[in-house]
């Protein structure tokens, strides 16, 4: 064993670094690698599968593979009566269940030429907004957990219970209310519900304030979401994005205000939030503001709730006259519409479902081109899709 | 565990081992549809909190899991993945089928793309009914599974007996 002098050691270290550099240079010219994410991955909100071709750390091409949650709603709706279809379509976007029923019921009401009484419309709108809050609170926690912050998801699950309690108290269903009927609602509100809901809305506003500081004010969250996954407005429109995803790109478009459905949004004072940036941060920001706005909408609706019946006169056995109708509303995930074709039967002849997530996810191959691997998770989380809404 | 493998384990030791097994279940969550959110509430919400029952969520891989919860609609496209997941889990392994869809197809009983019950492909220990079941129902399912584990004889497998559970 020979002793190694100081200068000799320095020379060896120099040679080692040179060799490492040489190795690195070889490594940079990588071969392509295929990365499979899913079909079961926490970042995919269920069962989306993403096949990404990588060059080193960059995505060359990414392709979403769907169909792992395809349950055949459109075909099943052809053999269900109209009230049964309502039960079924609750489960499309399972986080905001009540919001799924409303456009279908509105389309059927258009065909039957009945209109729900004002009280039913107001309660419908209030429950619609409650399900929006229940839906988006989970997104607010979930995107944070995917960027590495574990606490927000626990807080989201905790505070979401307040809203679910109110939905359950009014409808009897914690998750899938199945409360909407053609011509109105199943029941009136229970006693004391309005005050309880206002308290719950107060709590949700605190939740939003808390998240604005905790998540949006977080330096790491900003570093990982600002400038990531920018969707220019024209590209977003070309891909058919809707909801908060397109509003985060600066497009001032909201079916609650711009649609023509028989809901009580024009009776209350509220604002459509937009953000000019179009990146992941903007999408989170817009959804947070919308949640807070929804609590204000619910408060105003409950203050001015008109009295009267909650059910229009409809026959006991519902036969919808022949015709076609389309109704779309601004669901928590974006535009959701039902195109109902009736041949005058107990069952619809055909129901075409336009769900928001399907269009929202279609932009991913464009959006994921050239991003780094960790940003795939950020972009998927911020686009916010629900698998039942994609595959139907 | 030479005692277990020889198939001759004294009863008090069996009980002790079973207590250890039942309060350290690693639960792999296979969340598919609506039920996944209620399972998430069980795991994530302070109101339900599955960890107080000794169930540890989020194992890094099915190879570390003792228990898998199949929650949600199992479609025919998903079946190979579930089968592979089950084969990857080490023995002894338990399966909870959560929700009507995983039990029997649920509201999609006449759908062309839905598997009518996950028990067609893997053995199920506890069925949790509901569409979706409340989080409390899943907690009860876990408690029932723990009772079942308590009554098991881990040495039975090495003796070659059929495992009988009261």
PDB file of N, CA and C in Angstrom, chain A residues 90-143:
ATOM      1  N   UNK A  90     -76.849  10.537 -11.508  1.00  0.00           N
ATOM      2  CA  UNK A  90     -76.196  11.054 -10.317  1.00  0.00           C
ATOM      3  C   UNK A  90     -74.741  10.669 -10.253  1.00  0.00           C
ATOM      4  N   UNK A  91     -74.445   9.505 -10.788  1.00  0.00           N
ATOM      5  CA  UNK A  91     -73.137   8.901 -10.560  1.00  0.00           C
ATOM      6  C   UNK A  91     -72.128   9.233 -11.653  1.00  0.00           C
ATOM      7  N   UNK A  92     -72.455  10.181 -12.526  1.00  0.00           N
ATOM      8  CA  UNK A  92     -71.484  10.533 -13.569  1.00  0.00           C
ATOM      9  C   UNK A  92     -70.337  11.319 -12.957  1.00  0.00           C
ATOM     10  N   UNK A  93     -70.651  12.493 -12.443  1.00  0.00           N
ATOM     11  CA  UNK A  93     -69.648  13.253 -11.702  1.00  0.00           C
ATOM     12  C   UNK A  93     -69.990  13.048 -10.246  1.00  0.00           C
ATOM     13  N   UNK A  94     -69.298  12.119  -9.602  1.00  0.00           N
ATOM     14  CA  UNK A  94     -69.768  11.653  -8.300  1.00  0.00           C
ATOM     15  C   UNK A  94     -69.497  12.633  -7.178  1.00  0.00           C
ATOM     16  N   UNK A  95     -68.736  13.692  -7.453  1.00  0.00           N
ATOM     17  CA  UNK A  95     -68.500  14.632  -6.354  1.00  0.00           C
ATOM     18  C   UNK A  95     -69.591  15.696  -6.290  1.00  0.00           C
ATOM     19  N   UNK A  96     -70.136  16.057  -7.436  1.00  0.00           N
ATOM     20  CA  UNK A  96     -71.209  17.049  -7.435  1.00  0.00           C
ATOM     21  C   UNK A  96     -72.463  16.419  -7.989  1.00  0.00           C
ATOM     22  N   UNK A  97     -73.022  15.469  -7.240  1.00  0.00           N
ATOM     23  CA  UNK A  97     -74.064  14.621  -7.814  1.00  0.00           C
ATOM     24  C   UNK A  97     -75.312  15.387  -8.216  1.00  0.00           C
ATOM     25  N   UNK A  98     -75.742  16.305  -7.345  1.00  0.00           N
ATOM     26  CA  UNK A  98     -77.006  16.978  -7.636  1.00  0.00           C
ATOM     27  C   UNK A  98     -76.904  17.776  -8.935  1.00  0.00           C
ATOM     28  N   UNK A  99     -75.724  18.324  -9.186  1.00  0.00           N
ATOM     29  CA  UNK A  99     -75.545  19.126 -10.395  1.00  0.00           C
ATOM     30  C   UNK A  99     -75.723  18.298 -11.663  1.00  0.00           C
ATOM     31  N   UNK A 100     -75.517  16.974 -11.573  1.00  0.00           N
ATOM     32  CA  UNK A 100     -75.717  16.153 -12.771  1.00  0.00           C
ATOM     33  C   UNK A 100     -77.175  16.021 -13.135  1.00  0.00           C
ATOM     34  N   UNK A 101     -78.038  16.008 -12.111  1.00  0.00           N
ATOM     35  CA  UNK A 101     -79.450  15.765 -12.393  1.00  0.00           C
ATOM     36  C   UNK A 101     -80.076  16.948 -13.103  1.00  0.00           C
ATOM     37  N   UNK A 102     -79.644  18.153 -12.718  1.00  0.00           N
ATOM     38  CA  UNK A 102     -80.377  19.348 -13.118  1.00  0.00           C
ATOM     39  C   UNK A 102     -80.495  19.503 -14.631  1.00  0.00           C
ATOM     40  N   UNK A 103     -79.380  19.412 -15.407  1.00  0.00           N
ATOM     41  CA  UNK A 103     -79.564  19.612 -16.852  1.00  0.00           C
ATOM     42  C   UNK A 103     -80.469  18.565 -17.500  1.00  0.00           C
ATOM     43  N   UNK A 104     -80.416  17.335 -17.039  1.00  0.00           N
ATOM     44  CA  UNK A 104     -81.297  16.321 -17.626  1.00  0.00           C
ATOM     45  C   UNK A 104     -82.757  16.633 -17.343  1.00  0.00           C
ATOM     46  N   UNK A 105     -83.024  17.019 -16.088  1.00  0.00           N
ATOM     47  CA  UNK A 105     -84.392  17.358 -15.718  1.00  0.00           C
ATOM     48  C   UNK A 105     -84.870  18.566 -16.513  1.00  0.00           C
ATOM     49  N   UNK A 106     -83.961  19.534 -16.703  1.00  0.00           N
ATOM     50  CA  UNK A 106     -84.346  20.726 -17.469  1.00  0.00           C
ATOM     51  C   UNK A 106     -84.676  20.365 -18.908  1.00  0.00           C
ATOM     52  N   UNK A 107     -83.876  19.444 -19.490  1.00  0.00           N
ATOM     53  CA  UNK A 107     -84.167  19.030 -20.861  1.00  0.00           C
ATOM     54  C   UNK A 107     -85.508  18.316 -20.940  1.00  0.00           C
ATOM     55  N   UNK A 108     -85.781  17.455 -19.958  1.00  0.00           N
ATOM     56  CA  UNK A 108     -87.058  16.745 -19.965  1.00  0.00           C
ATOM     57  C   UNK A 108     -88.218  17.707 -19.748  1.00  0.00           C
ATOM     58  N   UNK A 109     -88.000  18.717 -18.900  1.00  0.00           N
ATOM     59  CA  UNK A 109     -89.054  19.711 -18.683  1.00  0.00           C
ATOM     60  C   UNK A 109     -89.345  20.502 -19.937  1.00  0.00           C
ATOM     61  N   UNK A 110     -88.282  20.781 -20.711  1.00  0.00           N
ATOM     62  CA  UNK A 110     -88.489  21.482 -21.971  1.00  0.00           C
ATOM     63  C   UNK A 110     -89.384  20.663 -22.892  1.00  0.00           C
ATOM     64  N   UNK A 111     -89.141  19.338 -22.940  1.00  0.00           N
ATOM     65  CA  UNK A 111     -89.944  18.484 -23.805  1.00  0.00           C
ATOM     66  C   UNK A 111     -91.374  18.401 -23.317  1.00  0.00           C
ATOM     67  N   UNK A 112     -91.554  18.343 -22.008  1.00  0.00           N
ATOM     68  CA  UNK A 112     -92.903  18.201 -21.460  1.00  0.00           C
ATOM     69  C   UNK A 112     -93.617  19.523 -21.354  1.00  0.00           C
ATOM     70  N   UNK A 113     -92.885  20.607 -21.583  1.00  0.00           N
ATOM     71  CA  UNK A 113     -93.411  21.967 -21.481  1.00  0.00           C
ATOM     72  C   UNK A 113     -94.019  22.240 -20.118  1.00  0.00           C
ATOM     73  N   UNK A 114     -93.326  21.795 -19.097  1.00  0.00           N
ATOM     74  CA  UNK A 114     -93.685  22.222 -17.743  1.00  0.00           C
ATOM     75  C   UNK A 114     -92.533  23.058 -17.227  1.00  0.00           C
ATOM     76  N   UNK A 115     -92.845  23.897 -16.255  1.00  0.00           N
ATOM     77  CA  UNK A 115     -91.785  24.664 -15.624  1.00  0.00           C
ATOM     78  C   UNK A 115     -91.935  24.523 -14.120  1.00  0.00           C
ATOM     79  N   UNK A 116     -90.799  24.334 -13.453  1.00  0.00           N
ATOM     80  CA  UNK A 116     -90.849  24.184 -12.001  1.00  0.00           C
ATOM     81  C   UNK A 116     -91.294  25.497 -11.369  1.00  0.00           C
ATOM     82  N   UNK A 117     -92.024  25.442 -10.256  1.00  0.00           N
ATOM     83  CA  UNK A 117     -92.418  26.676  -9.577  1.00  0.00           C
ATOM     84  C   UNK A 117     -91.192  27.427  -9.058  1.00  0.00           C
ATOM     85  N   UNK A 118     -91.325  28.743  -8.820  1.00  0.00           N
ATOM     86  CA  UNK A 118     -90.150  29.539  -8.437  1.00  0.00           C
ATOM     87  C   UNK A 118     -89.415  28.970  -7.218  1.00  0.00           C
ATOM     88  N   UNK A 119     -90.165  28.506  -6.211  1.00  0.00           N
ATOM     89  CA  UNK A 119     -89.500  28.013  -5.013  1.00  0.00           C
ATOM     90  C   UNK A 119     -88.618  26.809  -5.339  1.00  0.00           C
ATOM     91  N   UNK A 120     -89.148  25.936  -6.176  1.00  0.00           N
ATOM     92  CA  UNK A 120     -88.359  24.762  -6.562  1.00  0.00           C
ATOM     93  C   UNK A 120     -87.109  25.185  -7.306  1.00  0.00           C
ATOM     94  N   UNK A 121     -87.260  26.204  -8.179  1.00  0.00           N
ATOM     95  CA  UNK A 121     -86.079  26.656  -8.925  1.00  0.00           C
ATOM     96  C   UNK A 121     -85.015  27.228  -8.009  1.00  0.00           C
ATOM     97  N   UNK A 122     -85.464  27.966  -6.992  1.00  0.00           N
ATOM     98  CA  UNK A 122     -84.485  28.579  -6.084  1.00  0.00           C
ATOM     99  C   UNK A 122     -83.783  27.511  -5.267  1.00  0.00           C
ATOM    100  N   UNK A 123     -84.557  26.552  -4.755  1.00  0.00           N
ATOM    101  CA  UNK A 123     -83.927  25.500  -3.946  1.00  0.00           C
ATOM    102  C   UNK A 123     -82.987  24.678  -4.818  1.00  0.00           C
ATOM    103  N   UNK A 124     -83.433  24.435  -6.047  1.00  0.00           N
ATOM    104  CA  UNK A 124     -82.596  23.700  -6.994  1.00  0.00           C
ATOM    105  C   UNK A 124     -81.259  24.406  -7.189  1.00  0.00           C
ATOM    106  N   UNK A 125     -81.329  25.714  -7.380  1.00  0.00           N
ATOM    107  CA  UNK A 125     -80.099  26.472  -7.578  1.00  0.00           C
ATOM    108  C   UNK A 125     -79.212  26.421  -6.333  1.00  0.00           C
ATOM    109  N   UNK A 126     -79.846  26.523  -5.153  1.00  0.00           N
ATOM    110  CA  UNK A 126     -79.056  26.489  -3.919  1.00  0.00           C
ATOM    111  C   UNK A 126     -78.363  25.137  -3.764  1.00  0.00           C
ATOM    112  N   UNK A 127     -79.099  24.051  -4.025  1.00  0.00           N
ATOM    113  CA  UNK A 127     -78.481  22.732  -3.914  1.00  0.00           C
ATOM    114  C   UNK A 127     -77.401  22.536  -4.978  1.00  0.00           C
ATOM    115  N   UNK A 128     -77.630  23.125  -6.140  1.00  0.00           N
ATOM    116  CA  UNK A 128     -76.629  23.073  -7.208  1.00  0.00           C
ATOM    117  C   UNK A 128     -75.323  23.689  -6.720  1.00  0.00           C
ATOM    118  N   UNK A 129     -75.449  24.840  -6.079  1.00  0.00           N
ATOM    119  CA  UNK A 129     -74.238  25.507  -5.599  1.00  0.00           C
ATOM    120  C   UNK A 129     -73.601  24.742  -4.438  1.00  0.00           C
ATOM    121  N   UNK A 130     -74.441  24.121  -3.601  1.00  0.00           N
ATOM    122  CA  UNK A 130     -73.882  23.326  -2.504  1.00  0.00           C
ATOM    123  C   UNK A 130     -73.061  22.171  -3.052  1.00  0.00           C
ATOM    124  N   UNK A 131     -73.580  21.542  -4.111  1.00  0.00           N
ATOM    125  CA  UNK A 131     -72.800  20.431  -4.656  1.00  0.00           C
ATOM    126  C   UNK A 131     -71.544  20.946  -5.333  1.00  0.00           C
ATOM    127  N   UNK A 132     -71.592  22.163  -5.852  1.00  0.00           N
ATOM    128  CA  UNK A 132     -70.364  22.742  -6.404  1.00  0.00           C
ATOM    129  C   UNK A 132     -69.317  22.925  -5.307  1.00  0.00           C
ATOM    130  N   UNK A 133     -69.781  23.413  -4.153  1.00  0.00           N
ATOM    131  CA  UNK A 133     -68.827  23.610  -3.056  1.00  0.00           C
ATOM    132  C   UNK A 133     -68.261  22.264  -2.613  1.00  0.00           C
ATOM    133  N   UNK A 134     -69.153  21.257  -2.482  1.00  0.00           N
ATOM    134  CA  UNK A 134     -68.690  19.941  -2.052  1.00  0.00           C
ATOM    135  C   UNK A 134     -67.690  19.364  -3.039  1.00  0.00           C
ATOM    136  N   UNK A 135     -67.881  19.667  -4.310  1.00  0.00           N
ATOM    137  CA  UNK A 135     -66.979  19.155  -5.333  1.00  0.00           C
ATOM    138  C   UNK A 135     -65.633  19.851  -5.285  1.00  0.00           C
ATOM    139  N   UNK A 136     -65.671  21.189  -5.283  1.00  0.00           N
ATOM    140  CA  UNK A 136     -64.420  21.913  -5.503  1.00  0.00           C
ATOM    141  C   UNK A 136     -63.554  21.928  -4.249  1.00  0.00           C
ATOM    142  N   UNK A 137     -64.169  21.843  -3.062  1.00  0.00           N
ATOM    143  CA  UNK A 137     -63.326  21.780  -1.859  1.00  0.00           C
ATOM    144  C   UNK A 137     -62.374  20.600  -1.942  1.00  0.00           C
ATOM    145  N   UNK A 138     -62.853  19.500  -2.500  1.00  0.00           N
ATOM    146  CA  UNK A 138     -61.981  18.336  -2.583  1.00  0.00           C
ATOM    147  C   UNK A 138     -60.849  18.593  -3.571  1.00  0.00           C
ATOM    148  N   UNK A 139     -61.156  19.317  -4.641  1.00  0.00           N
ATOM    149  CA  UNK A 139     -60.077  19.681  -5.581  1.00  0.00           C
ATOM    150  C   UNK A 139     -59.032  20.531  -4.874  1.00  0.00           C
ATOM    151  N   UNK A 140     -59.498  21.482  -4.064  1.00  0.00           N
ATOM    152  CA  UNK A 140     -58.567  22.405  -3.418  1.00  0.00           C
ATOM    153  C   UNK A 140     -57.598  21.648  -2.523  1.00  0.00           C
ATOM    154  N   UNK A 141     -58.115  20.597  -1.847  1.00  0.00           N
ATOM    155  CA  UNK A 141     -57.207  19.796  -1.036  1.00  0.00           C
ATOM    156  C   UNK A 141     -56.368  18.870  -1.880  1.00  0.00           C
ATOM    157  N   UNK A 142     -56.977  18.347  -2.931  1.00  0.00           N
ATOM    158  CA  UNK A 142     -56.341  17.278  -3.684  1.00  0.00           C
ATOM    159  C   UNK A 142     -55.160  17.778  -4.506  1.00  0.00           C
ATOM    160  N   UNK A 143     -55.312  18.950  -5.094  1.00  0.00           N
ATOM    161  CA  UNK A 143     -54.186  19.442  -5.892  1.00  0.00           C
ATOM    162  C   UNK A 143     -52.998  19.739  -4.986  1.00  0.00           C
TER     163      UNK A 143
END
